[in-house]
């Protein structure tokens, strides 16, 4: 607390050394509440701290009614189609929350509550409550096996210390004691909990009575530890083989008995703790840090759950202030769930990754037919392992994409920054720390063997000439907006009192220090974009304000520009080294505006002047190189058979890009045309949101139909935020923008809400005709 007192004095001007100290104190304080979390979002429930090679935990369960279903119904990693919705109903990264899992095939609903206990150091303590409730249609004596496990990577120790560890199973709580450098001394207590246990008369019962807790401790190579389910299956198989040898073939032990682990508690780096229940059950996992004033109990957990739930709900309303027409209770439940899954999906990733740094000349993509040469160069497979590196990030989807994606992250963080600025800034920093010396950040972060296990080999390799939209700059811009608002608006005072979410907003010195530390990385990244994604204006005598500001995505094939994010959107055919992409120059414009604003904040006058020049040239060139008078819209450009500049126009998101990225002010002469295109039901407008490609385009709903018609929520969000901007500034299109904003907002919220109600999922895109959510789902709901 003394630390926070010192921080609030930060309004006085401090020397650079002192302000670096304040920034570091703030980071330390913020770190304490971020230390532990369900940071293994690829699992239905998995806990780890934000440090490499440490203590991890995870939950597995299955029904044990028969011999057939166990193999398929053992839950561990999130898989699509196996459950009927799951996810965080309420979650706050700093305090905790509740997840609900609906598992019809196992006849059970599981809730996992995860709650943090501040105090001490090393991130304090935490508790998790696991509750199973048989579903209405389940048999009244439903039998469920549940396994909690802990693994320990790296140096340290972990052992079961139960004194009463009977030969046939533990009675009462199971207690593990451990120690590592980062965690200090700690204890993990898995409580006896509540619930009935299966009883039967088979003679095997006496060897392992099912009212005990079975504990199996073992030492495995580190690489095996994340594959806990496979380890468990191998172990169970040997137990089953033994049992089968012992009893007559026509008299095997019943399923709840035969699918049990051998009770062998001790020390090791893997401890599996198994409970077998009949009907409903509940038990706790209590992690107590040795540095905390006292060990936590189940009673403490019950109290803390109540207080965390109450404060989450009131804070949610305060921060996100529901607006008409979405005031009804049901929208609150919906928005709480979506937001909670966004931040409940935040993970900590650590490991090596595959990168191809052969810098093959084919990767310049500057000759005709370049995509064939590039494909051949890639097929030589010269990728190496790099790292290990770490990343703290949210993820697009727990079952499909449980890893970091660069351009997705900017969109994820836009709502998060309203809730928790310090968390947002921490995630941004984590991403920029991944940058290499040239300024490149791999767009997909597949760190470590566990992450790689979800990705086909041909998609694992990252190439240091591939870019991805620089969406994190939008989030930094939002941070600057908030900083500006603080200095001019005293109503934010109340929020600023919530120190643990807004320390870097309430303390200007710390904010500046953060930006100062980040700035060199932002610059390096910016200049990397300018250099590696440059387009060719000069060789083709193109007429433009500037001969430099034109851009081309590298990594394209005839069918795809995956690096643009808009994978299969129709582009120039065939690909040409003289192509210029209107979405990329728009991103460059957004990025230039953002970095110029940061430079001004940091009194970097020379830099700011340089960026201002680029910005002016980009704005001119967007019109000079990409505006089609004939089609009255923005278009990609390529080179025709006579070596002349030619526009390639497909009405859709690409045509809106200068608008979507905030480069068209309320007085822009082209704004009317952009609004017309959006508002026309024969083009982009649908009752459910804006289509990615116009209904009138020849490629509408063709091929993979990924960005060829479906309504994408992230792009609709950008459209909404620009419409709102125009609606709030006076200009010739103010009234129109207001009306479009109102309707589009209503349509988009309804689309996502109705589909969520029906499917239990929120999707990244929706079919504009049927409004069905299309793969893959973003966040799941309980
Ligand atoms: C905060 O935590 C991060 C991630 O574990 C770590 O890299 C950083 O050094 C910590 N900062 C401070 C000031 O302790």
GROMACS .gro file of C-alpha atoms in nm, residues 210-420:
model
  211
  210UNK     CA    1  -1.387  -4.540  -0.425
  211UNK     CA    2  -1.462  -4.316  -0.128
  212UNK     CA    3  -1.089  -4.240  -0.105
  213UNK     CA    4  -0.887  -4.006  -0.322
  214UNK     CA    5  -0.628  -4.177  -0.541
  215UNK     CA    6  -0.298  -4.002  -0.595
  216UNK     CA    7  -0.032  -4.103  -0.842
  217UNK     CA    8   0.304  -3.927  -0.838
  218UNK     CA    9   0.565  -3.981  -1.104
  219UNK     CA   10   0.873  -3.826  -1.263
  220UNK     CA   11   0.861  -3.778  -1.640
  221UNK     CA   12   1.073  -3.606  -1.905
  222UNK     CA   13   0.964  -3.241  -1.928
  223UNK     CA   14   0.841  -3.283  -2.288
  224UNK     CA   15   0.583  -3.535  -2.170
  225UNK     CA   16   0.425  -3.312  -1.908
  226UNK     CA   17   0.181  -3.123  -2.131
  227UNK     CA   18   0.059  -3.452  -2.278
  228UNK     CA   19  -0.102  -3.544  -1.952
  229UNK     CA   20  -0.403  -3.714  -2.104
  230UNK     CA   21  -0.186  -3.950  -2.307
  231UNK     CA   22   0.021  -4.022  -1.995
  232UNK     CA   23  -0.296  -4.094  -1.802
  233UNK     CA   24  -0.428  -4.330  -2.070
  234UNK     CA   25  -0.104  -4.525  -2.084
  235UNK     CA   26  -0.100  -4.556  -1.709
  236UNK     CA   27  -0.465  -4.661  -1.689
  237UNK     CA   28  -0.413  -4.919  -1.957
  238UNK     CA   29  -0.150  -5.093  -1.748
  239UNK     CA   30  -0.385  -5.082  -1.447
  240UNK     CA   31  -0.662  -5.229  -1.660
  241UNK     CA   32  -0.437  -5.502  -1.796
  242UNK     CA   33  -0.348  -5.603  -1.442
  243UNK     CA   34  -0.710  -5.608  -1.332
  244UNK     CA   35  -0.811  -5.810  -1.636
  245UNK     CA   36  -0.542  -6.065  -1.560
  246UNK     CA   37  -0.664  -6.095  -1.206
  247UNK     CA   38  -1.037  -6.150  -1.258
  248UNK     CA   39  -1.236  -6.382  -1.476
  249UNK     CA   40  -1.306  -6.245  -1.820
  250UNK     CA   41  -1.677  -6.250  -1.750
  251UNK     CA   42  -1.632  -6.075  -1.419
  252UNK     CA   43  -1.428  -5.759  -1.474
  253UNK     CA   44  -1.442  -5.473  -1.222
  254UNK     CA   45  -1.725  -5.227  -1.304
  255UNK     CA   46  -1.632  -4.915  -1.506
  256UNK     CA   47  -1.594  -4.665  -1.217
  257UNK     CA   48  -1.353  -4.910  -1.058
  258UNK     CA   49  -1.149  -5.022  -1.354
  259UNK     CA   50  -1.077  -4.669  -1.478
  260UNK     CA   51  -0.874  -4.571  -1.178
  261UNK     CA   52  -0.511  -4.486  -1.131
  262UNK     CA   53  -0.272  -4.667  -0.903
  263UNK     CA   54  -0.249  -4.505  -0.563
  264UNK     CA   55   0.120  -4.416  -0.532
  265UNK     CA   56   0.170  -4.074  -0.370
  266UNK     CA   57   0.520  -3.933  -0.337
  267UNK     CA   58   0.744  -3.681  -0.505
  268UNK     CA   59   0.775  -3.617  -0.875
  269UNK     CA   60   0.695  -3.366  -1.149
  270UNK     CA   61   0.348  -3.505  -1.223
  271UNK     CA   62   0.081  -3.566  -0.960
  272UNK     CA   63  -0.259  -3.695  -1.067
  273UNK     CA   64  -0.535  -3.676  -0.808
  274UNK     CA   65  -0.847  -3.878  -0.885
  275UNK     CA   66  -1.194  -3.874  -0.732
  276UNK     CA   67  -1.485  -4.093  -0.834
  277UNK     CA   68  -1.834  -3.958  -0.765
  278UNK     CA   69  -2.192  -4.069  -0.794
  279UNK     CA   70  -2.435  -3.781  -0.853
  280UNK     CA   71  -2.342  -3.418  -0.778
  281UNK     CA   72  -2.004  -3.326  -0.633
  282UNK     CA   73  -1.786  -3.039  -0.530
  283UNK     CA   74  -1.426  -2.995  -0.419
  284UNK     CA   75  -1.166  -2.719  -0.397
  285UNK     CA   76  -0.808  -2.675  -0.505
  286UNK     CA   77  -0.641  -2.428  -0.269
  287UNK     CA   78  -0.301  -2.286  -0.359
  288UNK     CA   79  -0.140  -2.106  -0.066
  289UNK     CA   80   0.177  -1.908  -0.117
  290UNK     CA   81   0.423  -1.945   0.170
  291UNK     CA   82   0.465  -1.567   0.161
  292UNK     CA   83   0.095  -1.504   0.233
  293UNK     CA   84  -0.005  -1.416   0.590
  294UNK     CA   85  -0.218  -1.732   0.621
  295UNK     CA   86  -0.319  -2.040   0.429
  296UNK     CA   87  -0.653  -2.014   0.255
  297UNK     CA   88  -0.945  -2.239   0.342
  298UNK     CA   89  -1.266  -2.344   0.167
  299UNK     CA   90  -1.452  -2.094   0.386
  300UNK     CA   91  -1.223  -1.816   0.263
  301UNK     CA   92  -1.295  -1.926  -0.091
  302UNK     CA   93  -1.672  -1.915  -0.039
  303UNK     CA   94  -1.645  -1.560   0.098
  304UNK     CA   95  -1.417  -1.440  -0.176
  305UNK     CA   96  -1.636  -1.587  -0.452
  306UNK     CA   97  -1.927  -1.379  -0.323
  307UNK     CA   98  -1.734  -1.056  -0.311
  308UNK     CA   99  -1.567  -1.106  -0.651
  309UNK     CA  100  -1.904  -1.180  -0.816
  310UNK     CA  101  -2.069  -0.872  -0.665
  311UNK     CA  102  -1.791  -0.635  -0.762
  312UNK     CA  103  -1.763  -0.774  -1.115
  313UNK     CA  104  -2.128  -0.703  -1.185
  314UNK     CA  105  -2.130  -0.350  -1.051
  315UNK     CA  106  -1.804  -0.262  -1.223
  316UNK     CA  107  -1.926  -0.406  -1.552
  317UNK     CA  108  -2.226  -0.173  -1.558
  318UNK     CA  109  -2.016   0.122  -1.453
  319UNK     CA  110  -1.753   0.073  -1.721
  320UNK     CA  111  -1.957  -0.039  -2.019
  321UNK     CA  112  -2.271   0.168  -1.941
  322UNK     CA  113  -2.536  -0.020  -2.142
  323UNK     CA  114  -2.711   0.210  -2.391
  324UNK     CA  115  -3.061   0.185  -2.540
  325UNK     CA  116  -3.207  -0.014  -2.705
  326UNK     CA  117  -2.998  -0.280  -2.529
  327UNK     CA  118  -3.086  -0.220  -2.166
  328UNK     CA  119  -3.268  -0.545  -2.093
  329UNK     CA  120  -3.118  -0.791  -1.848
  330UNK     CA  121  -3.066  -1.050  -2.121
  331UNK     CA  122  -2.824  -0.823  -2.307
  332UNK     CA  123  -2.626  -0.780  -1.990
  333UNK     CA  124  -2.585  -1.153  -1.945
  334UNK     CA  125  -2.479  -1.176  -2.309
  335UNK     CA  126  -2.228  -0.893  -2.299
  336UNK     CA  127  -2.083  -1.010  -1.966
  337UNK     CA  128  -2.031  -1.353  -2.112
  338UNK     CA  129  -1.866  -1.229  -2.433
  339UNK     CA  130  -1.637  -0.993  -2.247
  340UNK     CA  131  -1.551  -1.249  -1.979
  341UNK     CA  132  -1.456  -1.503  -2.242
  342UNK     CA  133  -1.237  -1.249  -2.413
  343UNK     CA  134  -1.031  -1.188  -2.101
  344UNK     CA  135  -1.084  -1.538  -1.959
  345UNK     CA  136  -0.914  -1.659  -2.277
  346UNK     CA  137  -0.593  -1.469  -2.205
  347UNK     CA  138  -0.302  -1.707  -2.190
  348UNK     CA  139   0.066  -1.717  -2.115
  349UNK     CA  140   0.272  -1.897  -2.378
  350UNK     CA  141   0.634  -1.998  -2.371
  351UNK     CA  142   0.847  -2.199  -2.610
  352UNK     CA  143   1.042  -2.214  -2.932
  353UNK     CA  144   0.901  -2.142  -3.276
  354UNK     CA  145   0.983  -2.221  -3.641
  355UNK     CA  146   1.115  -1.940  -3.860
  356UNK     CA  147   1.257  -1.946  -4.214
  357UNK     CA  148   1.534  -1.687  -4.229
  358UNK     CA  149   1.694  -1.813  -4.549
  359UNK     CA  150   1.617  -1.472  -4.708
  360UNK     CA  151   1.579  -1.648  -5.037
  361UNK     CA  152   1.578  -1.386  -5.319
  362UNK     CA  153   1.244  -1.532  -5.429
  363UNK     CA  154   1.098  -1.382  -5.112
  364UNK     CA  155   1.141  -1.033  -5.263
  365UNK     CA  156   0.856  -1.132  -5.497
  366UNK     CA  157   0.975  -0.886  -5.761
  367UNK     CA  158   0.960  -1.088  -6.081
  368UNK     CA  159   0.658  -1.199  -6.279
  369UNK     CA  160   0.546  -1.541  -6.168
  370UNK     CA  161   0.705  -1.468  -5.831
  371UNK     CA  162   0.455  -1.681  -5.637
  372UNK     CA  163   0.579  -1.998  -5.801
  373UNK     CA  164   0.943  -1.924  -5.715
  374UNK     CA  165   0.839  -1.830  -5.362
  375UNK     CA  166   0.643  -2.153  -5.320
  376UNK     CA  167   0.944  -2.348  -5.435
  377UNK     CA  168   1.173  -2.163  -5.196
  378UNK     CA  169   0.933  -2.236  -4.911
  379UNK     CA  170   0.923  -2.603  -5.005
  380UNK     CA  171   1.300  -2.626  -4.950
  381UNK     CA  172   1.199  -2.610  -4.587
  382UNK     CA  173   1.493  -2.422  -4.442
  383UNK     CA  174   1.308  -2.327  -4.125
  384UNK     CA  175   1.497  -2.334  -3.796
  385UNK     CA  176   1.385  -2.336  -3.438
  386UNK     CA  177   1.419  -2.002  -3.265
  387UNK     CA  178   1.361  -1.886  -2.911
  388UNK     CA  179   1.226  -1.978  -2.667
  389UNK     CA  180   1.017  -1.666  -2.625
  390UNK     CA  181   0.716  -1.576  -2.413
  391UNK     CA  182   0.386  -1.411  -2.493
  392UNK     CA  183   0.100  -1.287  -2.278
  393UNK     CA  184  -0.202  -1.245  -2.503
  394UNK     CA  185  -0.566  -1.316  -2.561
  395UNK     CA  186  -0.654  -1.564  -2.833
  396UNK     CA  187  -0.913  -1.583  -3.111
  397UNK     CA  188  -1.063  -1.919  -3.019
  398UNK     CA  189  -0.997  -2.176  -2.747
  399UNK     CA  190  -1.070  -2.491  -2.951
  400UNK     CA  191  -0.935  -2.373  -3.290
  401UNK     CA  192  -0.673  -2.108  -3.232
  402UNK     CA  193  -0.538  -2.124  -2.877
  403UNK     CA  194  -0.238  -1.902  -2.956
  404UNK     CA  195  -0.153  -1.542  -3.036
  405UNK     CA  196  -0.248  -1.379  -3.369
  406UNK     CA  197  -0.104  -1.034  -3.429
  407UNK     CA  198  -0.383  -0.851  -3.606
  408UNK     CA  199  -0.657  -1.021  -3.407
  409UNK     CA  200  -0.500  -0.892  -3.088
  410UNK     CA  201  -0.554  -0.526  -3.172
  411UNK     CA  202  -0.927  -0.594  -3.203
  412UNK     CA  203  -0.934  -0.802  -2.884
  413UNK     CA  204  -0.774  -0.521  -2.686
  414UNK     CA  205  -1.013  -0.244  -2.793
  415UNK     CA  206  -1.278  -0.347  -2.538
  416UNK     CA  207  -1.020  -0.466  -2.286
  417UNK     CA  208  -0.856  -0.125  -2.261
  418UNK     CA  209  -1.178   0.024  -2.121
  419UNK     CA  210  -1.176  -0.235  -1.845
  420UNK     CA  211  -0.809  -0.260  -1.757
   0.00000   0.00000   0.00000
